[in-house]
mmCIF file of C-alpha atoms in Angstrom:
data_model
loop_
_atom_site.group_PDB
_atom_site.id
_atom_site.type_symbol
_atom_site.label_atom_id
_atom_site.label_comp_id
_atom_site.label_asym_id
_atom_site.label_seq_id
_atom_site.Cartn_x
_atom_site.Cartn_y
_atom_site.Cartn_z
ATOM 1 C CA LEU A 1363 10.244 -9.409 -13.038
ATOM 2 C CA GLY A 1364 11.628 -6.571 -14.448
ATOM 3 C CA PHE A 1365 15.612 -6.047 -14.381
ATOM 4 C CA GLY A 1366 15.507 -2.025 -14.331
ATOM 5 C CA LYS A 1367 16.909 0.528 -11.984
ATOM 6 C CA VAL A 1368 15.368 -0.843 -9.238
ATOM 7 C CA GLY A 1369 16.034 -4.886 -10.098
ATOM 8 C CA PHE A 1370 19.411 -4.209 -10.431
ATOM 9 C CA ASN A 1371 20.004 -2.237 -6.790
ATOM 10 C CA THR A 1372 18.029 -4.886 -5.391
ATOM 11 C CA ALA A 1373 19.835 -7.336 -6.836
ATOM 12 C CA HIS A 1374 23.112 -5.945 -5.548
ATOM 13 C CA HIS A 1375 21.836 -5.994 -2.129
ATOM 14 C CA LEU A 1376 20.074 -9.810 -2.057
ATOM 15 C CA LEU A 1377 23.865 -10.451 -3.802
ATOM 16 C CA LYS A 1378 25.521 -9.542 -1.139
ATOM 17 C CA GLU A 1379 23.391 -11.784 1.475
ATOM 18 C CA GLY A 1380 24.108 -14.884 -0.673
ATOM 19 C CA ALA A 1381 21.255 -14.671 -2.525
ATOM 20 C CA THR A 1382 20.818 -16.981 -5.944
ATOM 21 C CA LEU A 1383 18.504 -14.492 -8.891
ATOM 22 C CA VAL A 1384 16.161 -15.492 -11.028
ATOM 23 C CA ALA A 1385 15.539 -12.628 -13.562
ATOM 24 C CA ALA A 1386 13.599 -11.627 -16.303
ATOM 25 C CA ASP A 1387 12.742 -8.320 -18.218
ATOM 26 C CA ILE A 1388 11.383 -7.434 -21.924
ATOM 27 C CA SER A 1389 14.744 -4.943 -22.446
ATOM 28 C CA GLU A 1390 17.914 -6.828 -24.011
ATOM 29 C CA ASP A 1391 20.084 -4.438 -21.765
ATOM 30 C CA ALA A 1392 18.131 -5.226 -18.261
ATOM 31 C CA VAL A 1393 18.689 -9.063 -19.288
ATOM 32 C CA ALA A 1394 22.323 -8.138 -19.825
ATOM 33 C CA LYS A 1395 22.822 -6.828 -17.022
ATOM 34 C CA ALA A 1396 21.254 -10.002 -14.928
ATOM 35 C CA LYS A 1397 23.663 -12.291 -16.367
ATOM 36 C CA GLU A 1398 26.595 -10.348 -15.492
ATOM 37 C CA LEU A 1399 25.277 -10.485 -12.037
ATOM 38 C CA GLY A 1400 25.088 -14.783 -12.044
ATOM 39 C CA ALA A 1401 20.825 -14.150 -12.625
ATOM 40 C CA ARG A 1402 19.766 -17.272 -14.152
ATOM 41 C CA ILE A 1403 17.256 -15.265 -16.837
ATOM 42 C CA VAL A 1404 14.150 -16.699 -17.783
ATOM 43 C CA ASN A 1405 10.740 -15.837 -19.866
ATOM 44 C CA PRO A 1406 9.097 -13.072 -18.244
ATOM 45 C CA GLU A 1407 5.699 -14.988 -18.202
ATOM 46 C CA GLU A 1408 7.718 -17.778 -16.641
ATOM 47 C CA LEU A 1409 8.592 -16.150 -14.064
ATOM 48 C CA TYR A 1410 5.632 -16.758 -12.105
ATOM 49 C CA ASP A 1411 6.155 -20.663 -11.954
ATOM 50 C CA VAL A 1412 10.339 -20.548 -10.196
ATOM 51 C CA PRO A 1413 9.815 -21.959 -7.257
ATOM 52 C CA CYS A 1414 11.163 -19.239 -4.878
ATOM 53 C CA ASP A 1415 11.298 -17.670 -1.448
ATOM 54 C CA ILE A 1416 10.548 -13.947 -2.406
ATOM 55 C CA PHE A 1417 9.170 -12.720 -5.834
ATOM 56 C CA SER A 1418 9.954 -9.121 -6.771
ATOM 57 C CA PRO A 1419 8.045 -7.166 -8.636
ATOM 58 C CA CYS A 1420 10.292 -4.220 -9.834
ATOM 59 C CA ALA A 1421 8.268 -2.859 -13.184
ATOM 60 C CA LEU A 1422 5.114 -3.271 -14.382
ATOM 61 C CA GLY A 1423 2.286 -3.177 -12.189
ATOM 62 C CA GLY A 1424 -0.923 -5.814 -11.929
ATOM 63 C CA VAL A 1425 1.238 -8.629 -12.313
ATOM 64 C CA LEU A 1426 -0.446 -9.747 -9.167
ATOM 65 C CA ASN A 1427 -3.659 -11.697 -10.435
ATOM 66 C CA GLY A 1428 -6.547 -13.845 -10.952
ATOM 67 C CA GLN A 1429 -4.411 -15.459 -13.303
ATOM 68 C CA THR A 1430 -0.972 -15.367 -11.906
ATOM 69 C CA ILE A 1431 -1.180 -15.756 -7.887
ATOM 70 C CA PRO A 1432 -2.346 -19.164 -8.522
ATOM 71 C CA ARG A 1433 1.253 -20.138 -10.287
ATOM 72 C CA LEU A 1434 3.129 -18.282 -7.758
ATOM 73 C CA LYS A 1435 5.763 -20.285 -5.802
ATOM 74 C CA CYS A 1436 7.275 -18.278 -3.691
ATOM 75 C CA LYS A 1437 6.760 -17.551 0.242
ATOM 76 C CA ILE A 1438 6.778 -13.879 0.071
ATOM 77 C CA VAL A 1439 6.151 -10.987 -2.559
ATOM 78 C CA ALA A 1440 8.141 -8.297 -2.236
ATOM 79 C CA GLY A 1441 9.578 -5.699 -4.518
ATOM 80 C CA GLY A 1442 9.262 -2.258 -5.943
ATOM 81 C CA ALA A 1443 6.448 -2.202 -8.744
ATOM 82 C CA ASN A 1444 4.078 0.436 -8.146
ATOM 83 C CA ASN A 1445 0.275 -1.686 -7.618
ATOM 84 C CA GLN A 1446 1.619 -4.775 -7.728
ATOM 85 C CA LEU A 1447 -2.291 -6.370 -7.501
ATOM 86 C CA LEU A 1448 -4.738 -5.580 -10.037
ATOM 87 C CA THR A 1449 -7.365 -5.846 -7.192
ATOM 88 C CA GLU A 1450 -8.402 -5.581 -3.555
ATOM 89 C CA GLU A 1451 -8.986 -9.159 -3.778
ATOM 90 C CA ASP A 1452 -5.392 -10.237 -5.426
ATOM 91 C CA GLY A 1453 -4.224 -9.294 -1.551
ATOM 92 C CA ASP A 1454 -6.602 -12.300 -0.205
ATOM 93 C CA ALA A 1455 -5.351 -14.884 -3.096
ATOM 94 C CA LEU A 1456 -2.381 -13.777 -1.482
ATOM 95 C CA GLN A 1457 -3.374 -14.409 2.319
ATOM 96 C CA LYS A 1458 -4.703 -17.645 1.680
ATOM 97 C CA ARG A 1459 -1.995 -18.972 -0.321
ATOM 98 C CA GLY A 1460 -0.169 -18.507 2.379
ATOM 99 C CA ILE A 1461 2.046 -15.616 0.898
ATOM 100 C CA LEU A 1462 3.311 -12.795 2.465
ATOM 101 C CA TYR A 1463 2.724 -9.378 0.737
ATOM 102 C CA ALA A 1464 4.925 -6.439 1.736
ATOM 103 C CA PRO A 1465 2.849 -3.996 -0.262
ATOM 104 C CA ASP A 1466 4.508 -1.618 -2.203
ATOM 105 C CA PHE A 1467 3.672 1.942 -0.582
ATOM 106 C CA ILE A 1468 5.647 0.532 2.262
ATOM 107 C CA ILE A 1469 8.195 -1.014 1.118
ATOM 108 C CA ASN A 1470 9.355 1.257 -1.303
ATOM 109 C CA ALA A 1471 8.723 4.973 0.548
ATOM 110 C CA GLY A 1472 12.909 4.828 0.781
ATOM 111 C CA GLY A 1473 12.371 7.417 -2.412
ATOM 112 C CA VAL A 1474 9.674 9.840 -0.835
ATOM 113 C CA ILE A 1475 11.497 9.884 2.106
ATOM 114 C CA ASN A 1476 15.106 10.680 0.781
ATOM 115 C CA VAL A 1477 13.743 12.696 -1.121
ATOM 116 C CA SER A 1478 11.449 14.476 1.839
ATOM 117 C CA CYS A 1479 15.500 14.989 3.399
ATOM 118 C CA GLU A 1480 16.728 17.001 0.269
ATOM 119 C CA ILE A 1481 13.633 19.592 0.109
ATOM 120 C CA GLY A 1482 13.875 23.114 1.736
ATOM 121 C CA ARG A 1483 17.246 22.094 3.946
ATOM 122 C CA PRO A 1484 20.640 21.111 2.752
ATOM 123 C CA TYR A 1485 20.724 16.955 2.386
ATOM 124 C CA ASP A 1486 21.328 15.480 5.796
ATOM 125 C CA ALA A 1487 22.007 11.549 4.441
ATOM 126 C CA GLU A 1488 22.045 10.961 8.509
ATOM 127 C CA VAL A 1489 18.884 11.784 8.618
ATOM 128 C CA ALA A 1490 17.491 9.880 5.526
ATOM 129 C CA ARG A 1491 19.270 6.592 6.920
ATOM 130 C CA GLU A 1492 17.510 6.561 9.634
ATOM 131 C CA LYS A 1493 14.022 7.610 8.356
ATOM 132 C CA THR A 1494 14.199 5.135 6.125
ATOM 133 C CA THR A 1495 15.692 1.806 8.659
ATOM 134 C CA ARG A 1496 11.882 3.114 10.124
ATOM 135 C CA ILE A 1497 9.956 0.866 6.861
ATOM 136 C CA TYR A 1498 11.181 -2.539 8.770
ATOM 137 C CA GLU A 1499 9.671 -1.518 11.524
ATOM 138 C CA THR A 1500 6.791 0.346 9.726
ATOM 139 C CA MET A 1501 6.414 -3.824 7.810
ATOM 140 C CA GLN A 1502 6.338 -5.630 11.017
ATOM 141 C CA ASN A 1503 3.631 -3.542 12.558
ATOM 142 C CA VAL A 1504 1.538 -4.092 9.075
ATOM 143 C CA ILE A 1505 1.497 -7.536 9.573
ATOM 144 C CA ALA A 1506 0.733 -7.053 13.346
ATOM 145 C CA ILE A 1507 -1.793 -5.443 13.029
ATOM 146 C CA SER A 1508 -3.123 -8.299 9.671
ATOM 147 C CA ARG A 1509 -2.468 -10.994 12.372
ATOM 148 C CA LYS A 1510 -4.167 -9.455 14.826
ATOM 149 C CA GLU A 1511 -7.300 -8.791 13.093
ATOM 150 C CA GLY A 1512 -7.042 -11.144 10.910
ATOM 151 C CA ILE A 1513 -7.089 -8.411 7.477
ATOM 152 C CA THR A 1514 -5.007 -9.021 4.469
ATOM 153 C CA THR A 1515 -1.291 -7.354 4.652
ATOM 154 C CA ALA A 1516 -2.598 -4.785 2.022
ATOM 155 C CA ARG A 1517 -5.791 -3.896 3.846
ATOM 156 C CA ALA A 1518 -3.419 -3.369 7.487
ATOM 157 C CA ALA A 1519 -0.568 -1.047 5.426
ATOM 158 C CA ASP A 1520 -4.278 0.929 4.315
ATOM 159 C CA LYS A 1521 -5.714 0.910 8.020
ATOM 160 C CA LEU A 1522 -2.165 1.870 8.947
ATOM 161 C CA ALA A 1523 -1.818 4.616 6.183
ATOM 162 C CA GLN A 1524 -5.431 5.633 7.118
ATOM 163 C CA ALA A 1525 -4.512 6.173 10.840
ATOM 164 C CA ARG A 1526 -1.360 8.477 10.127
ATOM 165 C CA ILE A 1527 -3.492 10.349 7.953
ATOM 166 C CA ASP A 1528 -6.410 11.080 10.467
ATOM 167 C CA SER A 1529 -3.240 12.466 13.300
ATOM 168 C CA VAL A 1530 -2.201 14.653 10.841
ATOM 169 C CA ARG A 1531 -5.548 15.685 10.019
ATOM 170 C CA ALA A 1532 -6.196 16.360 13.561
ATOM 171 C CA VAL A 1533 -2.988 17.962 14.745
ATOM 172 C CA ARG A 1534 -3.901 20.240 11.773
ATOM 173 C CA ARG A 1535 -6.720 21.718 13.539
ATOM 174 C CA THR A 1536 -5.324 21.756 17.019
ATOM 175 C CA TYR A 1537 -3.391 24.212 15.634
ATOM 176 C CA ARG A 1538 -5.596 26.274 13.111
#
């Protein structure tokens, strides 16, 4: 859902892996780009009903909600949009349906990581690449916490983030 810059670049990676694309966007230019890549185009409202392996919201937040989640026919939700869940309970709804949710702030961390490698020093692409490869490990950790504690991946990601914040605070207190 959404075929702007993030959706377009995601599509290129997916096509290299042999994926079949179904795309939707309200922009005629974005739809034209999706067609050029060979995507089947559907109306944005119809996209929730398309059987697929991965549903990838790459535009608007709040698109996963009480009206759309029951319609999903996917195994995984992993997209570039921020705040994909309208409410925390929507993470519960995905889990109850057996749909794995990759929290947006985990899988979208690459942009922020890349910027962090540009500030205050010469840019080092290797350092940026090495740091972004850890996103996969972080997502694996989120899934493990979710399963171990019987909580949603959204809550597991929040728990992991809070633990990281707390550890940084502890270090700062030690060195002040």
